[in-house]
XYZ file of C-alpha atoms in Angstrom:
367
model
C 65.530 121.079 67.067
C 61.959 120.015 66.066
C 59.275 120.080 68.702
C 58.609 116.684 70.311
C 55.676 115.111 72.056
C 57.611 115.481 75.367
C 58.161 119.229 75.201
C 55.960 121.146 77.547
C 53.272 123.452 76.249
C 50.928 126.100 77.598
C 47.416 125.284 76.524
C 45.992 128.718 77.393
C 46.516 129.090 81.144
C 47.094 125.322 81.595
C 50.737 124.282 81.653
C 51.085 120.764 80.282
C 54.353 118.886 80.851
C 53.918 116.992 77.515
C 51.850 117.143 74.370
C 50.130 113.795 74.748
C 46.643 114.535 75.912
C 43.791 112.140 76.788
C 40.823 112.809 74.586
C 37.257 112.790 75.956
C 35.973 109.209 76.245
C 32.370 108.252 77.155
C 32.673 105.300 79.586
C 29.279 105.049 81.317
C 30.510 104.404 84.830
C 28.385 107.071 86.646
C 25.066 106.331 88.210
C 21.831 106.438 86.265
C 21.356 109.981 87.595
C 24.726 111.051 86.258
C 26.557 111.062 89.617
C 30.305 110.048 89.306
C 31.314 106.943 91.129
C 34.414 105.920 93.146
C 35.962 103.846 90.383
C 36.087 106.991 88.295
C 38.628 108.422 90.749
C 40.920 105.387 90.049
C 40.410 105.635 86.334
C 41.359 109.229 85.963
C 44.225 109.052 88.518
C 45.764 106.117 86.555
C 45.990 108.320 83.431
C 47.222 111.501 85.124
C 50.584 111.399 83.338
C 48.933 112.777 80.264
C 49.794 116.373 79.503
C 46.169 117.092 80.093
C 43.133 114.972 80.741
C 39.897 116.048 78.951
C 37.074 114.416 80.891
C 34.439 112.225 79.289
C 31.515 114.261 77.806
C 29.434 115.454 80.817
C 25.815 116.605 80.521
C 25.071 120.222 81.404
C 21.362 119.493 82.084
C 18.682 116.745 82.177
C 17.618 118.081 78.721
C 21.101 117.332 77.255
C 21.693 113.971 79.040
C 20.948 110.967 76.773
C 23.568 108.254 77.377
C 23.114 105.553 80.002
C 25.240 106.277 83.137
C 27.087 109.197 81.558
C 27.965 111.823 84.160
C 26.382 115.205 84.651
C 27.357 118.503 86.197
C 24.051 120.244 86.877
C 23.347 119.159 90.486
C 25.137 119.695 93.809
C 25.348 115.935 94.288
C 27.169 115.600 90.978
C 29.535 118.376 91.927
C 30.409 116.748 95.247
C 31.025 113.438 93.474
C 33.383 115.033 90.999
C 35.504 116.593 93.748
C 37.289 113.396 94.656
C 37.990 112.664 90.946
C 39.748 116.031 90.435
C 41.568 115.707 93.730
C 42.857 112.293 92.735
C 44.160 113.665 89.456
C 45.845 116.592 91.139
C 47.450 114.392 93.805
C 48.908 112.300 91.032
C 50.400 115.460 89.479
C 47.905 115.773 86.676
C 45.547 118.369 85.150
C 41.986 117.835 84.092
C 39.347 119.915 82.278
C 35.607 119.073 82.052
C 33.963 118.596 78.701
C 30.543 120.216 78.634
C 27.900 118.277 76.665
C 24.417 118.745 75.329
C 23.423 115.938 73.000
C 20.534 117.743 71.339
C 18.573 115.501 68.966
C 20.702 112.520 69.985
C 18.805 112.385 73.289
C 16.011 109.771 73.061
C 12.579 110.741 74.597
C 13.130 107.830 76.967
C 15.525 110.144 78.973
C 13.040 113.056 78.775
C 9.896 111.538 80.202
C 8.557 110.961 76.685
C 9.149 114.542 75.507
C 10.953 115.168 72.220
C 14.558 116.217 72.264
C 15.671 119.665 71.253
C 17.783 120.742 68.327
C 18.383 123.587 65.830
C 15.497 122.286 63.711
C 12.865 119.484 63.470
C 15.161 116.780 62.245
C 15.796 113.121 63.158
C 19.203 111.556 63.675
C 19.909 108.317 61.755
C 20.240 105.007 63.534
C 19.353 104.063 67.112
C 19.875 105.462 70.572
C 21.297 103.495 73.522
C 18.911 103.371 76.443
C 18.710 101.250 79.579
C 15.887 99.367 77.829
C 18.044 98.599 74.784
C 18.390 100.424 71.462
C 15.503 102.496 70.215
C 15.210 104.515 66.938
C 15.877 108.134 67.279
C 12.782 110.407 67.238
C 12.238 113.808 65.662
C 13.551 116.746 67.623
C 11.664 119.965 68.120
C 13.425 123.277 67.263
C 14.592 125.388 70.158
C 12.498 128.635 70.266
C 14.274 131.985 70.239
C 12.965 132.703 73.707
C 14.619 129.484 74.983
C 18.169 130.396 73.759
C 19.077 132.523 76.762
C 18.013 129.686 79.078
C 20.197 127.286 77.104
C 23.225 129.602 77.366
C 22.549 129.893 81.077
C 22.585 126.106 81.412
C 26.085 126.049 79.996
C 27.079 128.885 82.391
C 25.672 127.039 85.362
C 27.536 123.895 84.371
C 30.812 125.897 83.960
C 30.377 127.358 87.489
C 29.773 123.878 88.797
C 32.918 122.596 87.120
C 34.970 125.307 88.910
C 33.363 124.277 92.192
C 34.277 120.612 91.514
C 37.910 121.517 91.171
C 38.545 121.219 87.405
C 41.374 123.141 85.748
C 39.068 124.443 82.969
C 36.260 123.463 80.694
C 35.930 122.270 77.098
C 32.822 122.966 75.058
C 31.755 119.819 73.105
C 31.014 121.264 69.692
C 31.694 118.129 67.737
C 30.330 114.707 66.610
C 26.760 115.715 65.661
C 25.666 116.907 69.152
C 23.725 120.139 69.848
C 26.382 122.770 68.990
C 27.341 120.831 65.859
C 23.656 120.574 64.945
C 23.486 124.359 64.923
C 26.687 124.643 62.843
C 25.814 122.297 59.940
C 23.290 123.117 57.270
C 21.952 119.623 57.086
C 20.640 119.858 60.659
C 20.146 123.657 60.945
C 17.217 124.637 58.711
C 16.393 127.817 60.587
C 15.618 131.193 58.939
C 16.172 133.342 62.118
C 19.353 134.759 63.646
C 20.709 131.264 64.416
C 20.278 129.893 60.845
C 21.087 130.436 57.231
C 24.453 132.118 56.874
C 27.636 130.713 58.434
C 27.760 133.872 60.637
C 24.279 133.012 62.004
C 25.018 129.284 62.417
C 28.083 129.963 64.607
C 26.099 132.371 66.807
C 25.309 129.723 69.473
C 28.902 128.553 69.521
C 29.991 132.152 70.160
C 27.351 132.906 72.771
C 28.136 129.742 74.792
C 31.863 130.327 74.654
C 31.426 133.885 75.771
C 29.401 132.711 78.751
C 32.143 130.113 79.628
C 34.763 132.835 79.468
C 32.576 135.021 81.761
C 32.915 132.213 84.346
C 36.533 131.067 83.765
C 38.364 133.739 81.847
C 39.779 132.992 78.384
C 42.775 130.790 79.297
C 41.104 127.675 80.749
C 38.361 127.502 78.043
C 38.643 125.297 74.951
C 36.410 123.736 72.307
C 36.294 120.494 70.376
C 35.109 120.564 66.785
C 34.744 117.811 64.078
C 34.793 119.715 60.817
C 35.456 116.736 58.478
C 32.426 115.014 56.959
C 29.266 113.491 58.438
C 28.922 113.079 62.215
C 25.815 111.122 63.304
C 23.832 112.581 60.421
C 25.172 116.166 60.761
C 26.961 117.335 57.699
C 27.488 120.568 55.796
C 27.424 121.488 52.047
C 30.311 123.925 52.486
C 32.335 122.971 55.566
C 35.135 125.383 54.751
C 32.693 128.351 54.965
C 31.101 127.470 58.323
C 34.230 126.168 60.002
C 36.240 129.054 58.709
C 33.690 131.375 60.333
C 33.895 129.321 63.510
C 37.755 129.628 63.478
C 37.346 133.422 63.313
C 35.174 133.308 66.438
C 37.732 131.194 68.252
C 40.536 133.558 67.275
C 38.547 136.676 68.354
C 37.830 135.080 71.712
C 41.492 133.841 72.113
C 40.517 130.426 73.437
C 43.039 128.467 75.448
C 43.213 125.739 72.748
C 41.168 124.114 70.023
C 40.903 120.363 69.600
C 39.867 118.998 66.186
C 38.677 115.431 65.589
C 40.455 114.180 62.440
C 38.824 110.834 61.564
C 41.044 108.187 60.118
C 40.103 104.950 58.324
C 38.875 103.336 61.515
C 37.092 106.458 62.828
C 34.039 106.123 65.085
C 31.783 108.674 63.420
C 30.850 109.103 59.739
C 32.548 109.306 56.425
C 36.294 109.840 56.479
C 36.928 110.238 52.804
C 36.622 114.057 52.897
C 39.170 116.995 52.803
C 40.602 117.732 56.198
C 39.983 121.243 57.523
C 42.708 121.581 60.071
C 44.995 123.693 57.705
C 42.134 126.164 57.193
C 41.477 126.472 60.886
C 45.148 126.732 61.662
C 45.514 129.609 59.135
C 42.882 131.569 61.102
C 43.175 130.534 64.696
C 46.680 131.136 66.068
C 46.406 129.456 69.434
C 47.374 125.927 70.350
C 45.856 123.392 67.982
C 45.307 119.763 69.150
C 44.543 117.034 66.665
C 42.823 113.751 67.560
C 41.766 110.374 66.172
C 43.452 107.154 65.081
C 47.018 108.329 65.680
C 49.891 105.997 66.328
C 53.074 107.278 68.103
C 55.037 107.879 64.945
C 52.182 109.840 63.226
C 51.713 111.900 66.359
C 55.391 112.790 66.602
C 55.540 113.647 62.961
C 52.610 116.043 63.132
C 53.953 117.843 66.146
C 57.425 118.035 64.682
C 56.145 119.460 61.422
C 54.019 122.058 63.190
C 50.739 120.684 61.854
C 49.595 120.338 65.417
C 50.861 121.606 68.710
C 49.664 118.472 70.653
C 47.910 115.234 69.949
C 45.013 113.799 71.972
C 44.665 110.035 72.123
C 41.352 108.358 72.829
C 41.022 104.561 72.699
C 44.736 103.903 73.310
C 44.330 105.495 76.734
C 41.620 103.037 77.591
C 43.952 100.043 77.660
C 47.185 101.908 78.365
C 46.866 104.077 81.404
C 50.591 104.854 81.184
C 50.454 105.637 77.426
C 52.910 108.553 77.875
C 55.594 106.173 79.271
C 54.913 103.685 76.534
C 55.391 106.227 73.788
C 58.507 107.504 75.513
C 60.142 104.118 75.646
C 58.797 102.688 72.420
C 56.973 99.943 74.267
C 54.018 97.963 73.011
C 50.448 99.217 73.388
C 47.907 96.887 74.982
C 44.788 96.271 72.812
C 41.342 96.979 74.230
C 39.832 93.813 75.562
C 36.233 92.777 75.228
C 35.460 95.846 73.157
C 33.100 97.532 72.554
C 31.274 96.024 75.490
C 33.664 97.150 78.212
C 33.909 100.640 76.838
C 30.457 101.402 78.266
C 29.378 98.584 80.626
C 29.440 99.204 84.409
C 32.198 97.877 86.613
C 35.947 97.757 86.729
C 36.469 95.152 83.933
C 38.045 96.860 80.892
C 38.093 100.106 82.844
C 40.558 100.239 85.756
C 42.178 96.774 85.391
C 44.646 97.466 82.564
C 48.246 97.090 83.810
C 51.083 99.620 83.473
C 54.397 98.589 82.066
C 55.824 98.299 85.500
C 53.023 96.042 86.535
C 53.465 93.887 83.451
C 57.159 93.567 84.219
C 56.548 92.553 87.831
C 53.924 90.028 86.808
C 56.295 88.486 84.269
């Protein structure tokens, strides 16, 4: 019998009852200081039937925090505010890991008291940043110095320790979508000539060092990573993605991560050019642990990729926004609600478009 979306799976040390995961989704419902709010407890509890919830991207430090009202995990106040969220998920029978985020050059100086953001090299992201004062053009980043790299790795380690205190079941390193780790991986954003630049082996060094620190805190099983090896992501691209992401896969295999999630952009993808060769087969040929694919899937495509063995699980993003019971809807072949008022309600504060989407049972009762 082929594997189905409803077969259980061990994602490292995390036992998931099904293979329908919720992908990380920035929603902007924390305070301006990155402290989770009460409605976030409701939001995550509503979606706890997913095999695993991957939290929205969560900043590891003020230096890496550059999205209005995105949550953080660097202060005691943030840790205490995350605790009711994880408790709500666990009480509903769910599992949740925290995605650790440093935005690198995507942070606007507005968030840094006017100081430039940091990155692998002195580059500038294309487009505009979202700030509480409206959109502003990105500004040139300054390269992280060699003597700063241990401190950066320590920031990730401190965030991982805080995630454990907050009650999460594990952590995921955000290495995708043109943010800091991705900026070190790609040769369009990494122009360094030291031990963190040049060869693919050097450009994956920060990825490896951070993952090693996360494993020191959590052990191997609860640690995962998200990568986006296909094409341009917010101006981060590579002239030979197979070389650098093949080397990254060798690191992931050597570390025996709990699972790897790959963002596979479809025709309506959020970031960058999608007309590029997909790298999941290359990574799957090297990394032998659970592989999760994401982006623009419908139920039939997801079922087919799991049945064929292309992926071990599928993470859904936007469908989980408007369908808190997406697992039940896929199981019964029911309709999926569209996202209302998008993209405004994806990120605006308040419950509208956040916790007010009905389940199938609630739709039936209302009818």
